[in-house]
Tab-separated table of C-alpha atoms and ligand atoms in Angstrom:
chain	number	residue	atom	x	y	z
A	1	MET	CA	4.246	-41.416	18.981
A	2	GLY	CA	0.850	-41.303	20.672
A	3	ASP	CA	-0.949	-39.106	23.150
A	4	PRO	CA	0.910	-40.306	26.260
A	5	GLY	CA	3.863	-38.324	24.845
A	6	HIS	CA	1.823	-35.146	25.040
A	7	GLU	CA	0.623	-35.750	28.526
A	8	ALA	CA	4.013	-36.626	29.961
A	9	ALA	CA	5.717	-33.724	28.172
A	10	LEU	CA	3.089	-31.223	29.320
A	11	THR	CA	3.210	-32.554	32.877
A	12	ALA	CA	6.999	-32.228	32.875
A	13	ALA	CA	6.652	-28.670	31.519
A	14	ALA	CA	4.078	-27.794	34.199
A	15	GLN	CA	6.364	-29.137	36.929
A	16	ALA	CA	9.425	-27.289	35.652
A	17	ALA	CA	7.486	-24.068	35.050
A	18	GLY	CA	5.846	-24.275	38.486
A	19	ALA	CA	9.218	-24.833	40.180
A	20	TRP	CA	10.686	-21.865	38.307
A	21	LEU	CA	7.810	-19.520	39.140
A	22	ASP	CA	7.775	-20.643	42.791
A	23	SER	CA	11.474	-19.875	43.065
A	24	LEU	CA	11.137	-16.257	41.872
A	25	PRO	CA	10.564	-14.531	45.252
A	26	ASP	CA	13.721	-15.988	46.828
A	27	ARG	CA	16.254	-16.661	44.118
A	28	ALA	CA	18.966	-14.258	42.982
A	29	VAL	CA	17.514	-12.121	40.226
A	30	ARG	CA	20.562	-12.273	37.926
A	31	PRO	CA	21.367	-15.561	36.187
A	32	GLU	CA	23.939	-17.759	37.905
A	33	ALA	CA	25.675	-18.624	34.640
A	34	GLY	CA	26.860	-16.342	31.858
A	35	ALA	CA	26.432	-16.669	28.091
A	36	ARG	CA	29.709	-18.588	27.637
A	37	GLU	CA	28.738	-21.164	30.267
A	38	MET	CA	25.290	-21.576	28.719
A	39	LEU	CA	26.802	-22.101	25.290
A	40	GLU	CA	28.925	-24.848	26.801
A	41	ALA	CA	25.917	-26.339	28.597
A	42	PHE	CA	24.061	-26.787	25.313
A	43	SER	CA	26.969	-27.373	22.923
A	44	GLU	CA	26.986	-30.909	21.560
A	45	PRO	CA	26.732	-32.480	18.130
A	46	LEU	CA	23.200	-32.934	16.795
A	47	PRO	CA	22.051	-36.201	18.414
A	48	GLU	CA	21.616	-39.104	16.010
A	49	GLU	CA	18.794	-40.609	18.034
A	50	GLY	CA	15.684	-39.000	19.482
A	51	LEU	CA	14.623	-38.868	23.127
A	52	ASP	CA	11.393	-39.405	25.011
A	53	PRO	CA	9.373	-36.099	24.913
A	54	ALA	CA	9.077	-35.740	28.704
A	55	GLU	CA	12.818	-36.391	29.044
A	56	VAL	CA	13.473	-33.663	26.468
A	57	VAL	CA	11.484	-31.161	28.523
A	58	ARG	CA	13.165	-32.171	31.808
A	59	GLU	CA	16.617	-32.013	30.232
A	60	LEU	CA	15.879	-28.599	28.723
A	61	ALA	CA	14.658	-27.179	32.024
A	62	ALA	CA	17.620	-28.532	34.002
A	63	ARG	CA	20.243	-27.354	31.519
A	64	ALA	CA	18.702	-23.889	31.000
A	65	GLU	CA	17.969	-22.977	34.624
A	66	PRO	CA	21.421	-21.602	35.576
A	67	GLY	CA	21.256	-19.178	32.678
A	68	LEU	CA	17.756	-17.842	33.313
A	69	MET	CA	17.258	-14.254	34.469
A	70	ALA	CA	14.494	-14.029	37.079
A	71	SER	CA	12.789	-11.276	35.112
A	72	GLY	CA	9.454	-12.278	36.633
A	73	SER	CA	10.748	-11.380	40.124
A	74	GLY	CA	9.205	-8.391	41.907
A	75	ARG	CA	12.738	-7.015	42.245
A	76	PHE	CA	13.638	-7.194	38.564
A	77	HIS	CA	13.832	-3.564	37.445
A	78	GLY	CA	15.868	-3.808	34.237
A	79	TRP	CA	14.873	-2.074	30.992
A	80	VAL	CA	11.038	-2.141	30.811
A	81	ILE	CA	10.182	-5.802	31.203
A	82	GLY	CA	6.918	-6.846	32.822
A	83	GLY	CA	6.258	-10.131	34.587
A	84	THR	CA	3.726	-12.691	33.397
A	85	LEU	CA	0.236	-13.048	34.805
A	86	PRO	CA	-0.835	-16.637	35.600
A	87	ALA	CA	-3.813	-16.617	33.209
A	88	ALA	CA	-1.627	-15.230	30.427
A	89	ILE	CA	0.938	-18.016	30.874
A	90	GLY	CA	-1.790	-20.669	30.849
A	91	ALA	CA	-3.349	-19.133	27.735
A	92	ASP	CA	0.062	-18.984	26.062
A	93	TRP	CA	0.454	-22.729	26.581
A	94	LEU	CA	-2.953	-23.306	24.995
A	95	VAL	CA	-1.887	-21.223	21.998
A	96	SER	CA	0.941	-23.698	21.429
A	97	ALA	CA	-1.266	-26.732	21.982
A	98	TRP	CA	-3.990	-25.414	19.644
A	99	ASP	CA	-1.400	-24.393	17.014
A	100	GLN	CA	-3.820	-22.226	15.031
A	101	ASN	CA	-2.407	-20.261	12.128
A	102	SER	CA	-4.073	-17.031	13.155
A	103	ALA	CA	-3.649	-15.156	9.902
A	104	MET	CA	-7.097	-15.817	8.427
A	105	SER	CA	-10.489	-15.783	10.099
A	106	GLU	CA	-12.342	-18.267	7.905
A	107	PRO	CA	-10.253	-21.385	8.567
A	108	PHE	CA	-9.214	-20.344	12.101
A	109	PRO	CA	-12.278	-18.608	13.541
A	110	ALA	CA	-11.717	-19.063	17.280
A	111	THR	CA	-8.345	-17.387	17.736
A	112	THR	CA	-8.900	-14.722	15.080
A	113	MET	CA	-12.202	-13.650	16.589
A	114	ILE	CA	-10.652	-13.671	20.080
A	115	GLU	CA	-8.116	-11.287	18.543
A	116	GLN	CA	-10.863	-9.070	17.209
A	117	VAL	CA	-12.652	-8.894	20.554
A	118	THR	CA	-9.359	-8.290	22.372
A	119	ALA	CA	-8.586	-5.421	19.981
A	120	GLY	CA	-11.892	-3.804	20.982
A	121	TRP	CA	-11.128	-4.302	24.689
A	122	VAL	CA	-7.726	-2.632	24.276
A	123	LEU	CA	-9.230	0.380	22.457
A	124	ASP	CA	-11.822	0.688	25.219
A	125	LEU	CA	-9.256	0.383	28.011
A	126	LEU	CA	-6.775	2.826	26.465
A	127	ASP	CA	-9.618	5.091	25.335
A	128	LEU	CA	-8.473	5.299	21.727
A	129	PRO	CA	-10.804	5.796	18.748
A	130	ARG	CA	-13.138	2.786	18.733
A	131	GLY	CA	-12.959	2.462	14.953
A	132	ALA	CA	-9.158	2.101	14.990
A	133	SER	CA	-7.552	-1.032	13.566
A	134	VAL	CA	-5.218	-3.131	15.700
A	135	GLY	CA	-2.416	-5.351	14.451
A	136	PHE	CA	-1.032	-7.809	16.995
A	137	VAL	CA	2.675	-7.916	16.194
A	138	THR	CA	5.827	-9.216	17.839
A	139	GLY	CA	6.631	-6.172	19.984
A	140	GLY	CA	7.134	-2.427	20.194
A	141	GLN	CA	9.746	-2.335	17.453
A	142	MET	CA	7.385	-3.957	14.973
A	143	ALA	CA	4.402	-1.941	16.239
A	144	ASN	CA	6.322	1.255	15.448
A	145	THR	CA	7.217	-0.173	12.042
A	146	VAL	CA	3.640	-1.092	11.133
A	147	CYS	CA	2.220	2.247	12.322
A	148	LEU	CA	4.870	4.181	10.415
A	149	ALA	CA	4.167	2.086	7.306
A	150	ALA	CA	0.526	3.197	7.549
A	151	ALA	CA	1.750	6.778	8.086
A	152	ARG	CA	3.953	6.521	4.989
A	153	ASN	CA	0.975	5.288	2.983
A	154	HIS	CA	-1.260	8.124	4.149
A	155	VAL	CA	1.097	11.095	3.765
A	156	LEU	CA	2.228	10.001	0.297
A	157	ALA	CA	-1.332	9.216	-0.829
A	158	ALA	CA	-2.178	12.811	0.111
A	159	HIS	CA	0.314	13.806	-2.616
A	160	GLY	CA	-1.108	11.339	-5.134
A	161	TRP	CA	1.637	8.744	-4.604
A	162	ASP	CA	0.817	5.038	-4.076
A	163	VAL	CA	3.857	3.911	-2.105
A	164	GLU	CA	2.758	0.268	-1.893
A	165	ALA	CA	2.677	0.041	-5.694
A	166	ALA	CA	5.469	2.421	-6.668
A	167	GLY	CA	7.830	2.237	-3.702
A	168	LEU	CA	9.889	5.226	-2.646
A	169	GLN	CA	11.983	5.690	-5.777
A	170	GLY	CA	10.873	8.959	-7.315
A	171	ALA	CA	8.348	9.599	-4.523
A	172	PRO	CA	7.886	13.048	-2.971
A	173	ARG	CA	10.323	13.423	-0.078
A	174	VAL	CA	8.794	12.479	3.297
A	175	THR	CA	9.900	14.659	6.216
A	176	VAL	CA	10.060	12.784	9.505
A	177	LEU	CA	10.181	14.748	12.765
A	178	VAL	CA	11.373	12.950	15.899
A	179	GLY	CA	12.146	14.008	19.458
A	180	ALA	CA	15.763	13.944	20.633
A	181	GLU	CA	14.875	11.358	23.305
A	182	ARG	CA	12.923	8.967	21.070
A	183	HIS	CA	13.426	5.233	21.483
A	184	ASP	CA	15.932	3.634	19.093
A	185	SER	CA	13.206	1.391	17.720
A	186	VAL	CA	11.726	4.426	15.931
A	187	ASP	CA	14.991	4.806	14.019
A	188	GLY	CA	14.947	1.057	13.327
A	189	ALA	CA	11.433	1.328	11.936
A	190	LEU	CA	12.343	4.292	9.717
A	191	ARG	CA	15.333	2.317	8.418
A	192	LEU	CA	13.191	-0.694	7.558
A	193	LEU	CA	10.668	1.514	5.764
A	194	GLY	CA	13.258	3.145	3.516
A	195	LEU	CA	12.758	6.506	5.225
A	196	GLY	CA	16.305	6.524	6.546
A	197	GLY	CA	17.498	5.862	10.067
A	198	ALA	CA	19.538	9.066	10.171
A	199	THR	CA	17.643	11.485	7.941
A	200	ALA	CA	14.896	12.495	10.380
A	201	THR	CA	14.772	16.053	11.693
A	202	VAL	CA	15.528	15.927	15.405
A	203	VAL	CA	13.490	18.272	17.600
A	204	PRO	CA	15.232	19.088	20.917
A	205	ALA	CA	13.882	17.613	24.153
A	206	ASP	CA	13.666	19.256	27.574
A	207	GLU	CA	15.345	18.097	30.805
A	208	ALA	CA	12.779	15.323	31.220
A	209	GLY	CA	13.090	14.105	27.632
A	210	ARG	CA	9.895	15.707	26.258
A	211	VAL	CA	9.633	17.698	23.045
A	212	SER	CA	7.793	20.979	23.303
A	213	PRO	CA	4.622	21.305	21.215
A	214	GLY	CA	5.838	24.744	20.055
A	215	ALA	CA	9.160	23.383	18.776
A	216	MET	CA	7.413	20.496	17.018
A	217	ALA	CA	4.873	22.886	15.460
A	218	GLU	CA	7.675	25.135	14.162
A	219	ALA	CA	9.525	22.174	12.665
A	220	ALA	CA	6.277	20.913	11.073
A	221	ALA	CA	5.525	24.357	9.630
A	222	ARG	CA	8.993	24.409	8.023
A	223	ALA	CA	8.422	20.967	6.489
A	224	GLU	CA	6.722	21.147	3.141
A	225	GLY	CA	4.991	18.114	1.713
A	226	PRO	CA	4.361	14.694	3.277
A	227	THR	CA	5.294	14.772	6.954
A	228	ILE	CA	5.342	12.241	9.781
A	229	VAL	CA	5.608	13.464	13.385
A	230	CYS	CA	6.834	10.903	15.935
A	231	THR	CA	5.934	11.507	19.587
A	232	GLN	CA	6.512	9.458	22.699
A	233	VAL	CA	4.401	8.454	25.677
A	234	GLY	CA	6.852	6.975	28.177
A	235	ASN	CA	10.582	7.628	27.834
A	236	VAL	CA	12.457	4.338	28.214
A	237	ASN	CA	14.629	5.786	30.992
A	238	GLY	CA	12.625	8.256	33.034
A	239	GLY	CA	9.051	7.693	31.816
A	240	ALA	CA	8.457	11.262	30.538
A	241	VAL	CA	5.483	11.855	28.260
A	242	ASP	CA	5.190	14.222	25.280
A	243	ARG	CA	2.117	16.501	25.213
A	244	VAL	CA	0.742	14.594	22.240
A	245	GLY	CA	-2.687	16.248	22.112
A	246	GLU	CA	-1.187	19.737	21.939
A	247	ILE	CA	1.318	18.595	19.335
A	248	ALA	CA	-1.413	16.953	17.235
A	249	ASP	CA	-3.547	20.099	17.375
A	250	ALA	CA	-0.625	22.359	16.506
A	251	VAL	CA	0.644	20.407	13.486
A	252	ALA	CA	-2.648	19.205	11.949
A	253	ARG	CA	-2.876	19.226	8.148
A	254	PRO	CA	-4.051	16.634	5.587
A	255	ASP	CA	-0.597	15.395	4.544
A	256	LEU	CA	0.721	15.002	8.098
A	257	TRP	CA	0.454	12.003	10.421
A	258	VAL	CA	1.157	12.010	14.154
A	259	HIS	CA	2.468	8.758	15.594
A	260	VAL	CA	2.838	7.851	19.268
A	261	ASP	CA	5.451	5.412	20.545
A	262	GLY	CA	3.700	4.355	23.737
A	263	ALA	CA	5.362	0.991	24.266
A	264	PHE	CA	4.590	1.019	27.977
A	265	GLY	CA	3.387	4.541	28.825
A	266	LEU	CA	0.136	4.271	26.906
A	267	TRP	CA	-1.135	1.895	29.602
A	268	ALA	CA	-1.223	4.832	32.026
A	269	ARG	CA	-4.459	5.693	30.208
A	270	ALA	CA	-6.024	2.672	31.932
A	271	ALA	CA	-5.450	4.119	35.427
A	272	PRO	CA	-7.816	6.995	36.310
A	273	ALA	CA	-5.309	8.671	38.650
A	274	ARG	CA	-2.589	8.705	35.965
A	275	ARG	CA	-4.704	9.622	32.955
A	276	GLY	CA	-4.099	13.356	33.191
A	277	MET	CA	-0.483	12.873	32.222
A	278	VAL	CA	-1.362	10.994	29.042
A	279	ALA	CA	-4.532	12.872	28.138
A	280	GLY	CA	-4.764	14.060	24.539
A	281	ALA	CA	-2.802	11.122	23.099
A	282	GLU	CA	-6.042	9.945	21.470
A	283	ARG	CA	-5.758	12.846	19.021
A	284	ALA	CA	-2.815	11.194	17.192
A	285	HIS	CA	-3.198	8.979	14.114
A	286	SER	CA	-1.362	5.863	15.317
A	287	TRP	CA	-0.099	4.299	18.520
A	288	ALA	CA	2.499	1.596	19.088
A	289	THR	CA	2.357	-0.256	22.381
A	290	ASP	CA	3.267	-3.567	23.990
A	291	ALA	CA	1.261	-6.082	25.957
A	292	HIS	CA	4.438	-7.868	27.023
A	293	LYS	CA	5.633	-4.913	29.090
A	294	TRP	CA	3.105	-3.337	31.439
A	295	LEU	CA	0.182	-5.681	30.813
A	296	ASN	CA	2.382	-8.579	31.947
A	297	THR	CA	1.753	-11.041	29.131
A	298	PRO	CA	4.584	-13.348	28.046
A	299	TYR	CA	6.700	-12.264	25.073
A	300	ASP	CA	5.818	-11.779	22.048
A	301	CYS	CA	3.096	-9.190	21.825
A	302	GLY	CA	3.041	-5.635	20.563
A	303	LEU	CA	0.051	-3.715	19.238
A	304	ALA	CA	0.043	-1.470	16.172
A	305	ILE	CA	-3.048	0.722	16.382
A	306	CYS	CA	-4.166	3.040	13.571
A	307	ALA	CA	-7.043	5.502	13.565
A	308	ASP	CA	-7.207	5.010	9.803
A	309	PRO	CA	-7.821	1.287	9.122
A	310	VAL	CA	-7.675	1.895	5.382
A	311	ALA	CA	-4.103	3.237	5.476
A	312	HIS	CA	-3.182	0.422	7.894
A	313	ARG	CA	-4.628	-2.205	5.600
A	314	ARG	CA	-3.129	-0.693	2.449
A	315	ALA	CA	0.275	-0.825	4.104
A	316	MET	CA	-0.010	-4.424	5.378
A	317	GLY	CA	-2.784	-6.257	3.513
A	318	VAL	CA	-2.044	-9.356	1.487
A	319	ARG	CA	-4.253	-10.920	-1.134
A	320	ALA	CA	-3.296	-14.071	-2.973
A	321	ALA	CA	-5.333	-16.555	-4.961
A	322	TYR	CA	-4.600	-19.414	-2.560
A	323	LEU	CA	-5.649	-17.451	0.561
A	324	PRO	CA	-9.249	-17.112	1.669
A	325	GLY	CA	-10.401	-13.745	2.969
A	326	GLY	CA	-12.761	-10.972	2.121
A	327	ASP	CA	-13.445	-7.323	2.584
A	328	ASP	CA	-15.676	-7.608	5.624
A	329	LEU	CA	-13.842	-5.540	8.252
A	330	ALA	CA	-16.330	-6.805	10.849
A	331	LEU	CA	-14.772	-10.285	10.462
A	332	ARG	CA	-11.316	-9.052	9.712
A	333	ASP	CA	-8.334	-11.157	8.737
A	334	PRO	CA	-5.341	-10.419	10.991
A	335	ILE	CA	-3.071	-10.891	7.960
A	336	ASP	CA	-4.307	-7.494	6.706
A	337	PHE	CA	-2.962	-5.594	9.700
A	338	ASN	CA	0.444	-7.065	10.413
A	339	PRO	CA	3.507	-7.914	8.361
A	340	GLU	CA	3.380	-11.708	8.752
A	341	LEU	CA	1.510	-14.477	6.979
A	342	SER	CA	1.629	-17.543	9.242
A	343	ARG	CA	1.496	-16.411	12.854
A	344	ARG	CA	0.772	-17.652	16.352
A	345	ALA	CA	-2.369	-16.485	18.142
A	346	ARG	CA	-0.500	-13.911	20.185
A	347	SER	CA	-3.663	-12.044	21.127
A	348	VAL	CA	-4.933	-14.968	23.232
A	349	PRO	CA	-2.648	-14.264	26.243
A	350	VAL	CA	-3.730	-10.597	26.007
A	351	TRP	CA	-7.360	-11.702	26.174
A	352	ALA	CA	-6.490	-13.876	29.206
A	353	ALA	CA	-4.582	-11.080	30.973
A	354	LEU	CA	-7.502	-8.687	30.499
A	355	ARG	CA	-9.968	-11.399	31.554
A	356	GLN	CA	-7.949	-12.092	34.714
A	357	LEU	CA	-7.564	-8.449	35.710
A	358	GLY	CA	-10.644	-6.778	34.299
A	359	ARG	CA	-10.692	-3.001	33.870
A	360	ARG	CA	-10.197	-2.459	37.597
A	361	GLY	CA	-7.307	-4.905	37.819
A	362	VAL	CA	-5.393	-3.198	34.993
A	363	ALA	CA	-5.944	0.184	36.658
A	364	ASP	CA	-4.661	-1.255	39.973
A	365	LEU	CA	-1.613	-2.796	38.287
A	366	VAL	CA	-0.651	0.488	36.626
A	367	GLU	CA	-1.339	2.542	39.737
A	368	ARG	CA	0.595	0.159	42.010
A	369	CYS	CA	3.642	0.149	39.721
A	370	CYS	CA	3.673	3.979	39.639
A	371	ALA	CA	3.284	4.150	43.425
A	372	MET	CA	6.112	1.634	43.907
A	373	ALA	CA	8.356	3.635	41.556
A	374	GLU	CA	7.638	6.765	43.610
A	375	LEU	CA	8.425	4.886	46.833
A	376	LEU	CA	11.667	3.673	45.288
A	377	ALA	CA	12.594	7.210	44.247
A	378	ARG	CA	11.828	8.622	47.721
A	379	GLY	CA	13.811	5.895	49.469
A	380	ILE	CA	16.862	6.383	47.269
A	381	ALA	CA	16.691	10.191	47.353
A	382	ALA	CA	16.821	10.132	51.163
A	383	ALA	CA	20.284	8.529	51.197
A	384	ASP	CA	23.547	10.445	51.332
A	385	GLY	CA	25.199	10.752	47.949
A	386	ALA	CA	22.205	9.397	46.063
A	387	GLU	CA	20.426	11.507	43.504
A	388	VAL	CA	17.171	10.889	41.649
A	389	LEU	CA	17.773	12.243	38.151
A	390	HIS	CA	14.217	11.705	36.929
A	391	GLN	CA	11.022	9.887	37.859
A	392	ASP	CA	7.794	9.657	35.905
A	393	LEU	CA	5.159	6.922	35.744
A	394	ASN	CA	6.827	3.578	36.608
A	395	GLN	CA	10.397	4.651	35.787
A	396	VAL	CA	13.186	5.977	37.988
A	397	VAL	CA	16.680	7.165	36.978
A	398	VAL	CA	19.232	7.575	39.756
A	399	ARG	CA	22.920	8.055	40.226
A	400	PHE	CA	25.300	7.717	43.133
A	401	ARG	CA	28.007	10.251	43.876
A	402	ASP	CA	31.488	8.976	44.558
A	403	PRO	CA	32.091	9.422	48.345
A	404	ALA	CA	35.713	10.242	47.493
A	405	GLY	CA	34.428	12.908	45.094
A	406	ALA	CA	36.627	11.543	42.313
A	407	ASP	CA	34.469	10.099	39.542
A	408	HIS	CA	30.684	9.948	39.962
A	409	ASP	CA	30.128	8.129	36.666
A	410	ALA	CA	32.634	5.396	37.517
A	411	HIS	CA	31.094	5.085	40.989
A	412	SER	CA	27.558	4.734	39.598
A	413	ARG	CA	28.758	2.076	37.170
A	414	ALA	CA	30.463	0.228	40.020
A	415	VAL	CA	27.264	0.400	42.118
A	416	LEU	CA	25.335	-1.086	39.185
A	417	ALA	CA	27.822	-3.919	38.717
A	418	ARG	CA	27.896	-4.666	42.469
A	419	VAL	CA	24.140	-4.655	42.930
A	420	GLN	CA	23.518	-6.827	39.869
A	421	ALA	CA	26.139	-9.345	41.020
A	422	GLU	CA	24.790	-9.423	44.572
A	423	GLY	CA	21.445	-10.552	43.183
A	424	THR	CA	18.743	-9.073	45.442
A	425	CYS	CA	17.503	-6.853	42.629
A	426	PHE	CA	18.351	-6.041	39.032
A	427	PRO	CA	18.418	-2.457	37.739
A	428	SER	CA	19.975	-1.691	34.355
A	429	GLY	CA	22.331	1.111	33.390
A	430	THR	CA	21.991	4.178	31.213
A	431	VAL	CA	23.449	7.564	30.421
A	432	TRP	CA	21.025	10.333	31.383
A	433	ARG	CA	21.778	13.817	30.089
A	434	GLY	CA	25.452	13.014	29.911
A	435	VAL	CA	25.902	11.286	33.269
A	436	ALA	CA	26.060	7.581	34.054
A	437	GLY	CA	22.978	6.399	35.902
A	438	LEU	CA	20.957	3.396	36.963
A	439	ARG	CA	17.439	3.027	35.667
A	440	LEU	CA	14.767	1.144	37.541
A	441	SER	CA	11.474	0.137	36.026
A	442	VAL	CA	8.573	-1.170	38.096
A	443	SER	CA	6.537	-3.086	35.539
A	444	SER	CA	5.618	-6.319	37.312
A	445	TRP	CA	2.378	-7.335	38.972
A	446	ARG	CA	4.562	-9.037	41.595
A	447	THR	CA	6.359	-5.970	42.978
A	448	THR	CA	5.393	-5.298	46.608
A	449	GLU	CA	6.453	-2.662	49.129
A	450	ASP	CA	8.712	-5.258	50.701
A	451	ASP	CA	10.414	-5.767	47.311
A	452	VAL	CA	10.947	-2.028	47.021
A	453	HIS	CA	12.515	-1.791	50.504
A	454	ARG	CA	14.815	-4.727	49.718
A	455	THR	CA	15.814	-3.097	46.422
A	456	ILE	CA	16.594	0.198	48.173
A	457	ALA	CA	18.661	-1.578	50.847
A	458	ALA	CA	20.634	-3.500	48.213
A	459	LEU	CA	21.323	-0.343	46.209
A	460	LEU	CA	22.477	1.637	49.216
A	461	ALA	CA	24.696	-1.207	50.383
A	462	ALA	CA	26.287	-1.330	46.926
A	463	HIS	CA	26.734	2.459	47.076
A	464	GLN	CA	28.470	2.127	50.430
A	465	GLY	CA	30.589	-0.735	49.133
A	466	GLY	CA	28.778	-3.654	50.790
A	467	ASP	CA	26.670	-6.446	49.350
A	468	GLY	CA	23.219	-5.609	50.716
A	469	ASN	CA	22.892	-8.314	53.365
B	501	PLP	C1	9.421	3.708	24.372
B	501	PLP	C2	9.773	2.366	23.779
B	501	PLP	N1	9.530	2.140	22.481
B	501	PLP	C3	9.796	0.966	21.894
B	501	PLP	C4	10.358	-0.061	22.610
B	501	PLP	C5	10.670	-1.355	21.911
B	501	PLP	O1	9.766	-2.346	22.319
B	501	PLP	P1	10.079	-3.890	22.078
B	501	PLP	O2	11.271	-4.178	22.935
B	501	PLP	O3	8.845	-4.588	22.510
B	501	PLP	O4	10.361	-4.073	20.626
B	501	PLP	C6	10.650	0.119	23.971
B	501	PLP	C7	11.282	-0.926	24.776
B	501	PLP	O5	11.586	-0.765	25.920
B	501	PLP	C8	10.328	1.359	24.580
B	501	PLP	O6	10.537	1.590	25.877
């Protein structure tokens, strides 16, 4: 099969992708088809014979379209899912075409050095220690895992224990302190690291979901021996931010590591008007964040950032006789800072997103999303029977009271189901401090004021029993 196959397949992909992206402003946000229908659409025995590459791409696009969520729409507000910037999509395609195994710098210098430069840009933009190491991983879950692996290395090394060599059997007990409103991925990371998904000490959170520095300091003082403190910048529901700097100052000691889960909230550090809320986070030891949320790169890209590159590298580094690589951290091998060997060049779309936006563009993106979330909250709060339960950064949690006064939780769940089915916008559901709510995230570069007004109208129509039109 020669080059014409490439060209026709890529042209078909460009046409299908362009048609999809062009349709985003006007199409229903929810998918038309459900999982069962999509399974049927693709279910068939493995074909005996192959198919022309361009035909494959056209067939794929046509069969998949009914089951695609328009998560790139300006009115998609589910979970915390950003859109995709044009330059980042284009760069992502190049990553596939180049097909560089971006684990080692010597044989694959272009993409690995782009990664290194991008790491420096991210540290600059988020104003984190410039000597920190950055692992480009699959997402926030893995970023938390890698950072906490470095934490585990450091706090046990402080007690003379080499966890990479000896494992955890017989090791000094590691105390892990977490906030009550942490993201589940922190528990997942602790589970993967053998620290136990349910053995952490839970420090209570306030109404907004923040832990108090005093309560964390007391818990840390009670913990003897190796200790890891997990904080959060950006609660997945309401966007609340722990006072990380105060916590870090209050708990500091040589065998203690402060980690920040800042999957989306850390990007607030890039917007001058929002920085106050996230100031002090630079005093932690590690930070997990995502590019595929607020920076609007395609999936898969999280960043595991450690102030101590040695602990990071001890936890992740791989050396084998058949692999090139050296000790020169100036020309670092990505393989030393993430858990994979072979890997795609996932930093390239991050480079492209930052190149498209520049420092000012990222600040504008963050600021606009926060302003749109505030507009959304104001618009909903003004309606009868609507209640904003919490709003911080780009996140809003609301609920709707049952006009009949019977069951507010059931009514809020019905509003969610109605508004999702109607299709103008797509919030997701949650339980916030014991009550059923709807959570709306504004994480897309596409969201405009008009989108926000249409979302508010659709929500209020669903609240009043209509369909929003
Ligand atoms: C605070 C927080 N941490 C971690 C994650 C997990 O990130 P990912 O879905 O990229 O693994 C999320 C996802 O929304 C999050 O909001």
